[in-house]
C-alpha atoms as one frame of an Amber mdcrd trajectory, in Angstrom:
protein
 -15.253  83.643  60.359 -12.236  84.614  62.566 -11.053  81.711  64.808 -11.185
  82.468  68.494  -7.764  82.694  70.269  -8.947  80.065  72.753 -11.842  77.906
  73.041 -12.930  75.050  75.491 -15.368  72.388  74.654 -17.226  70.755  77.530
 -13.804  70.921  79.398 -14.126  68.904  82.588 -11.986  68.059  85.536 -12.930
  65.483  88.350 -11.095  64.631  91.518 -12.717  61.409  92.239 -16.355  61.912
  92.781 -15.949  65.593  93.013 -16.262  67.542  89.798 -14.172  70.649  90.024
 -14.901  72.008  86.324 -18.045  70.733  84.860 -18.327  70.723  81.007 -17.300
  74.376  80.606 -17.529  75.521  76.879 -15.871  78.930  76.646 -14.593  81.190
  73.842 -12.028  83.927  74.186 -11.259  86.265  71.300  -7.865  87.842  70.588
  -7.186  90.956  72.457  -9.796  90.257  75.096 -10.206  91.859  78.397 -12.064
  88.936  80.135 -12.913  88.431  83.712 -13.692  84.961  85.485 -15.714  85.388
  88.791 -17.573  83.238  91.223 -17.758  82.287  94.760 -15.073  80.335  96.579
 -14.807  76.820  95.252 -16.597  77.616  91.995 -13.738  76.118  90.013 -12.184
  79.330  88.806  -8.536  78.313  89.548  -8.974  74.634  88.644 -10.272  75.982
  85.206  -7.178  78.089  84.587  -5.048  75.301  85.582  -6.666  73.296  82.830
  -5.950  76.226  80.400  -2.298  76.586  81.267  -1.509  72.846  81.531  -1.091
  72.574  85.272  -3.823  69.885  85.330  -4.987  67.561  82.571  -8.821  67.382
  81.892 -10.946  64.535  82.747 -12.732  65.067  79.488 -13.369  67.750  76.922
 -11.055  69.754  74.512  -8.874  72.784  74.607  -8.024  74.698  71.535  -5.510
  77.536  71.340  -4.812  79.700  68.181  -6.651  76.814  66.117  -4.435  74.107
  67.556  -5.959  71.172  69.872  -3.805  71.616  72.947  -5.758  69.361  75.318
  -2.699  67.228  76.003   0.014  69.686  75.294   2.274  70.154  78.211   2.586
  73.326  80.164   6.094  74.153  78.841   5.077  73.761  75.192   1.789  75.852
  75.772   4.029  78.609  77.211   6.113  78.531  73.872   3.035  78.937  71.912
   2.119  82.096  73.706  -0.023  81.096  76.551   1.379  82.750  79.868   0.119
  82.950  83.248   0.758  84.210  86.885  -0.370  82.594  90.079  -2.203  83.533
  93.384   1.191  83.267  95.119   4.161  84.713  93.907   6.973  82.129  92.917
   9.999  84.366  92.337  13.633  84.051  93.327  14.104  86.363  96.286  17.983
  86.983  96.074  18.025  88.231  92.441  17.191  91.661  91.572  14.110  92.609
  89.716  16.242  93.155  86.540  18.175  89.825  87.062  14.932  88.021  87.545
  13.713  89.260  83.977  17.053  88.787  82.511  17.319  85.170  83.661  13.678
  84.429  82.182  14.609  85.897  78.767  17.790  83.651  78.637  15.710  80.578
  79.589  13.045  81.635  76.845  15.959  81.795  74.346  17.472  78.604  75.469
  20.567  80.317  76.903  20.139  79.660  80.534  23.577  78.363  80.318  25.027
  81.688  79.494  23.869  83.289  83.005  27.484  83.488  83.869  28.918  84.432
  80.715  30.225  87.820  79.786  27.704  90.780  79.438  28.310  91.127  75.844
  26.573  87.748  75.214  23.833  88.795  77.229  23.284  92.448  75.949  20.098
  91.856  74.009  18.075  90.172  77.081  19.338  93.019  79.143  18.087  95.627
  76.746  14.955  93.818  76.559  14.616  93.601  80.359  14.980  97.337  80.357
  11.774  97.660  78.345   9.924  95.173  80.404  10.995  97.072  83.451   9.816
 100.374  82.068   6.487  98.797  80.760   5.296  97.569  84.141   6.819 100.713
  85.905   9.826  99.039  87.840  12.732 100.944  86.373  13.637 102.621  89.578
  13.351  99.363  91.420  15.401  97.375  88.745  18.407  96.779  91.219  16.719
  95.805  94.244  16.406  92.348  95.397  13.090  90.718  94.921  12.574  89.890
  98.566  12.837  93.727  99.335  10.245  94.709  96.910   6.663  95.736  98.255
   4.236  92.768  97.312   2.492  95.005  94.706   5.787  95.661  93.086   6.457
  91.761  93.089   3.007  91.360  91.390   4.270  93.855  88.690   7.411  91.949
  88.376   5.547  88.627  87.541   3.484  90.342  84.971   6.713  91.333  83.399
   8.007  87.769  83.516   4.574  86.599  81.849   5.098  89.027  79.142   8.706
  87.951  78.468   7.415  85.127  76.077   5.586  87.644  74.114   2.233  85.932
  74.705  -1.018  86.150  72.883  -2.932  85.173  76.144  -1.821  86.356  79.787
  -3.886  84.774  82.320  -3.690  86.425  85.772  -4.899  84.455  89.010  -6.113
  87.020  91.496  -3.481  89.481  90.604  -4.569  91.921  93.146  -5.014  89.515
  96.152  -3.162  90.603  99.576  -2.116  93.858  97.727  -3.097  97.485  99.353
  -5.648  99.208  97.370  -3.253 102.029  96.313  -0.766  99.376  94.988  -3.562
  97.274  93.162  -4.978 100.658  91.398  -1.204 100.889  89.942  -1.132  97.228
  89.230  -4.490  97.454  87.010  -3.289 100.743  85.368  -0.364  98.691  84.099
  -2.554  95.873  82.875  -4.947  98.199  81.238  -2.081  99.671  79.198  -0.801
  96.524  77.830  -0.912  95.901  74.216  -4.062  94.442  72.691  -1.737  91.907
  70.905  -2.065  90.295  74.477  -5.416  89.089  75.658  -6.010  89.122  79.198
  -8.154  86.524  81.211  -8.051  87.253  84.907  -9.644  86.022  88.056 -10.609
  88.671  90.501 -12.808  89.011  93.664 -12.766  92.704  93.841 -15.958  93.725
  91.810 -14.886  97.412  91.370 -11.716  96.197  89.814 -13.868  93.722  87.548
 -16.294  96.078  86.416 -13.860  98.860  85.657 -11.493  96.743  83.726 -13.376
  93.669  82.264 -15.156  93.894  78.883 -16.792  90.613  79.524 -17.305  88.533
  82.535 -18.089  84.930  83.090 -19.695  83.743  86.150 -18.734  80.229  87.450
 -20.909  78.434  89.899 -20.348  74.838  91.219 -17.847  74.194  88.489 -20.049
  75.361  85.457 -20.588  78.486  83.554 -23.624  80.335  85.311 -23.878  83.255
  82.948 -21.727  85.425  80.719 -21.932  88.863  79.349 -20.644  92.529  79.629
 -20.383  94.179  82.833 -23.650  95.932  82.335 -25.367  92.461  81.522 -23.894
  91.007  84.682 -24.716  93.830  86.973 -28.212  93.962  85.758 -28.801  90.111
  86.099 -31.010  89.632  89.026 -29.880  85.949  89.797 -26.325  86.894  89.686
 -27.085  89.866  92.156 -29.265  87.467  94.250 -26.787  84.573  94.456 -23.385
  86.293  93.930 -22.975  90.256  93.814 -25.490  90.562  96.707 -23.256  88.317
  99.017 -20.311  90.551 100.132 -18.467  87.558 101.468 -18.495  85.866  97.912
 -17.598  88.805  95.809
């Protein structure tokens, strides 16, 4: 039997008397394209914060590539190949897109100290940065300061940074939030073209995007798993349609 890429066992997070994530057992195979949906306050972001190590669980277990990482720090999870982006961009506004990626690659290679060294010592990282810029369709914007990039382009840059560690899992927390529809379409075209060597788990409120891109969907309600299935399963589920999909304000 093939081991899952990521697995949680009754993962729980409490904040005082409030339970934000309630005994979630979840399995993600390698190469997955999986959406996490649910109304505001369902526990989606808290759940991915537990996966990435931003938060520690109150109880339960988390396994990644066969290793228990329940208490593993966030930076070590990243080195193991678990990468993520956030709802709000956290980029260096004065750097160019290319410089931002090169800096991330140098940090990955424990060469952050060489940022001001001669170009020859950073050639490999610059060449890899060019490949990442091309992958996310930012070649023409490589020399533009991050603060001058349209928000959709900044999101693409974040994906490039997430890919810099060669992850086996990339978690995207509402990647299309705040992006005009034409830019979000390009964003998900890039995501759809990523190698299957990287599984994608993403939170998204735009159901058109979810049903077009995801191969499986998990619905969270009140911190727990309400149901899971293919897009066709979720669309046909009467309870999901009544509680979630039928309420446009919650989608």
